[in-house]
């Protein structure tokens, strides 16, 4: 069975949905949830779901991303994942790290890529007057938020929306999209999932 490791930085709501889906459908095994923040609320949620966890605080490494990643790699490689899912992971990974998981690392980004790579995606969509917004699951490549698109979900922007109300509407779709993509991805199906 395919082994899936998940990287988080915060609440891990996407991670929870991925773990629930794998445990319910049996198409893969969640073998590790790791975070760059020992206080990430998602770590406790993962532990309660019976998934091994690890936390490597990035702060002691300062600007030395490679040194942080060398530590982060230890529990990841020990878990021997076939697929690595970034789910609310807020550290930019170096090309060296990404190269080790080329073709087997996914990320969910809260915009309709290629629009709005980077941060503050919902506010940018509102500022642009977009009629719709959404989220994208893509393969991770060395260029930030830029790899092959594996799935997208769209939501309407509604009058009076704030970044928070729009984020909440998109998050509901993230929780549907990411498991749908992972299920197909571990089966070798790369056809984009469009919700
Ligand atoms: C979500 O908006 C996700 O798109 C982004 O991080 C946010 C929090 O995700 N990557 P989670 O609740 O920690 O999964």
XYZ file of C-alpha atoms and ligand atoms in Angstrom:
209
model
C 0.000 0.000 0.000
C 1.296 3.496 -0.837
C 2.792 5.334 2.132
C 1.902 9.034 2.506
C 3.666 11.619 4.694
C 2.069 15.031 5.285
C 3.776 18.315 6.206
C 1.836 20.946 8.153
C 2.496 24.225 9.915
C -0.771 24.957 11.725
C -4.258 23.606 12.331
C -3.889 20.852 9.747
C -7.526 20.769 8.639
C -6.442 19.540 5.195
C -4.200 16.907 6.805
C -7.137 15.658 8.904
C -9.259 15.194 5.792
C -6.456 13.348 3.993
C -5.852 11.012 6.945
C -9.592 10.398 7.390
C -9.964 9.584 3.692
C -6.991 7.195 3.634
C -8.171 5.445 6.787
C -11.765 5.213 5.507
C -11.004 4.193 1.905
C -7.839 2.166 2.514
C -6.071 3.337 -0.677
C -2.943 4.506 1.166
C -1.387 4.608 4.604
C -0.648 7.878 6.446
C 2.821 7.134 7.847
C 3.884 10.540 9.243
C 2.628 14.048 9.970
C 5.556 16.458 10.422
C 5.582 20.164 11.200
C 8.071 23.028 11.353
C 6.296 24.148 14.547
C 6.054 21.913 17.632
C 2.976 23.910 18.698
C 1.069 23.196 15.469
C -2.425 22.135 16.530
C -2.478 19.591 13.711
C 0.166 17.467 15.460
C -2.203 16.633 18.309
C -4.993 15.868 15.830
C -2.688 13.502 13.923
C -1.579 11.762 17.131
C -5.229 11.258 18.119
C -5.813 9.656 14.712
C -2.956 7.244 15.384
C -0.502 8.798 12.926
C 3.183 9.141 13.976
C 4.266 12.785 14.242
C 7.478 14.814 14.213
C 8.238 18.483 14.773
C 11.410 20.260 13.644
C 11.399 23.910 14.685
C 12.781 25.933 11.764
C 13.657 28.971 13.883
C 17.008 27.792 15.349
C 18.285 27.386 11.775
C 17.686 31.042 10.880
C 18.279 31.589 7.173
C 20.019 28.241 6.704
C 17.148 26.506 4.927
C 19.328 23.566 3.900
C 20.251 22.838 7.538
C 16.595 22.935 8.590
C 15.633 20.662 5.708
C 18.429 18.200 6.546
C 16.821 17.786 10.006
C 13.288 17.670 8.595
C 14.334 14.944 6.176
C 15.340 12.567 8.978
C 11.855 11.600 10.210
C 10.488 11.854 6.659
C 13.030 9.417 5.196
C 12.635 7.156 8.251
C 8.919 6.905 7.440
C 9.797 5.854 3.873
C 6.903 7.687 2.153
C 5.947 7.082 -1.474
C 4.132 10.427 -1.589
C 4.710 13.672 0.337
C 1.723 16.012 0.764
C 2.187 19.652 1.792
C -0.974 20.770 3.588
C -0.827 24.238 5.049
C 2.959 23.948 5.186
C 4.252 27.504 5.294
C 7.983 27.125 4.651
C 9.458 27.550 1.160
C 11.408 24.408 0.301
C 14.727 24.547 -1.541
C 15.133 22.984 -4.999
C 17.445 20.449 -3.337
C 14.667 19.226 -1.051
C 12.068 19.262 -3.835
C 14.397 17.291 -6.143
C 14.391 14.394 -3.649
C 10.617 14.069 -4.061
C 10.298 15.001 -7.732
C 7.134 13.552 -9.188
C 5.799 12.459 -5.814
C 5.136 15.665 -3.844
C 1.798 17.517 -3.803
C 0.654 20.859 -2.416
C -2.683 22.578 -1.992
C -2.754 26.287 -2.703
C -5.753 28.530 -1.959
C -6.124 30.123 -5.405
C -6.966 29.152 -8.970
C -3.349 28.817 -10.122
C -1.674 30.196 -12.121
C -3.469 33.185 -10.584
C -2.098 34.405 -7.253
C 0.893 32.227 -6.382
C 2.309 33.170 -2.963
C 0.436 34.655 -0.037
C -2.755 36.646 0.662
C -4.511 34.962 -2.250
C -8.075 35.741 -1.181
C -7.471 39.436 -0.601
C -5.773 39.638 -4.001
C -8.809 38.004 -5.672
C -11.136 40.460 -3.901
C -8.934 43.430 -4.819
C -8.995 42.302 -8.458
C -12.787 42.069 -8.401
C -12.750 38.406 -9.413
C -16.164 36.745 -9.742
C -14.797 33.438 -8.533
C -11.946 32.042 -6.443
C -10.878 28.582 -5.359
C -8.017 26.209 -4.682
C -5.524 24.124 -6.600
C -3.693 20.876 -5.904
C -0.471 20.695 -7.903
C 2.730 18.699 -8.091
C 5.533 20.548 -6.321
C 8.434 21.672 -8.505
C 11.360 23.956 -7.636
C 9.329 27.002 -8.757
C 6.940 28.086 -5.962
C 3.250 27.247 -6.572
C 3.959 26.367 -10.193
C 3.886 22.598 -10.871
C 1.458 20.549 -13.000
C -2.133 21.102 -11.867
C -3.805 17.913 -10.561
C -7.064 19.455 -9.408
C -9.001 22.667 -8.953
C -12.187 23.660 -7.139
C -14.055 26.909 -7.820
C -16.302 28.976 -5.549
C -18.225 32.175 -6.295
C -17.058 35.421 -4.753
C -20.111 36.889 -3.039
C -21.028 40.523 -2.372
C -19.613 41.654 0.933
C -17.003 38.919 1.031
C -13.923 39.539 3.123
C -10.704 37.553 2.834
C -11.890 35.537 5.832
C -15.360 34.702 4.484
C -13.886 33.788 1.115
C -11.150 31.689 2.762
C -13.768 29.778 4.726
C -15.773 29.028 1.546
C -12.597 27.889 -0.276
C -11.435 25.741 2.661
C -14.602 23.641 2.418
C -13.657 22.855 -1.180
C -9.990 22.206 -0.242
C -11.224 19.479 2.086
C -13.088 17.861 -0.810
C -10.471 18.406 -3.504
C -7.286 17.223 -1.814
C -8.537 13.701 -0.883
C -10.097 13.319 -4.353
C -6.758 14.135 -5.975
C -4.650 12.000 -3.598
C -6.882 8.960 -4.168
C -6.269 9.198 -7.914
C -2.630 10.202 -7.591
C -1.619 7.077 -5.615
C -3.431 5.002 -8.264
C -1.262 6.641 -10.944
C -4.127 8.717 -12.360
C -2.965 12.231 -13.230
C -6.179 13.419 -14.941
C -7.090 16.764 -13.299
C -9.971 16.683 -10.817
C -12.244 19.680 -11.421
C -14.856 20.476 -8.774
C -5.399 26.603 3.847
O -5.995 27.755 3.306
C -4.527 25.980 2.775
O -4.976 26.275 1.468
C -3.227 26.651 2.978
O -3.094 26.718 4.401
C -4.405 26.992 4.939
C -4.591 26.246 6.239
O -4.600 24.892 5.956
N -2.178 25.889 2.352
P -4.763 23.770 7.135
O -6.067 24.059 7.851
O -3.588 23.921 8.076
O -4.798 22.481 6.382
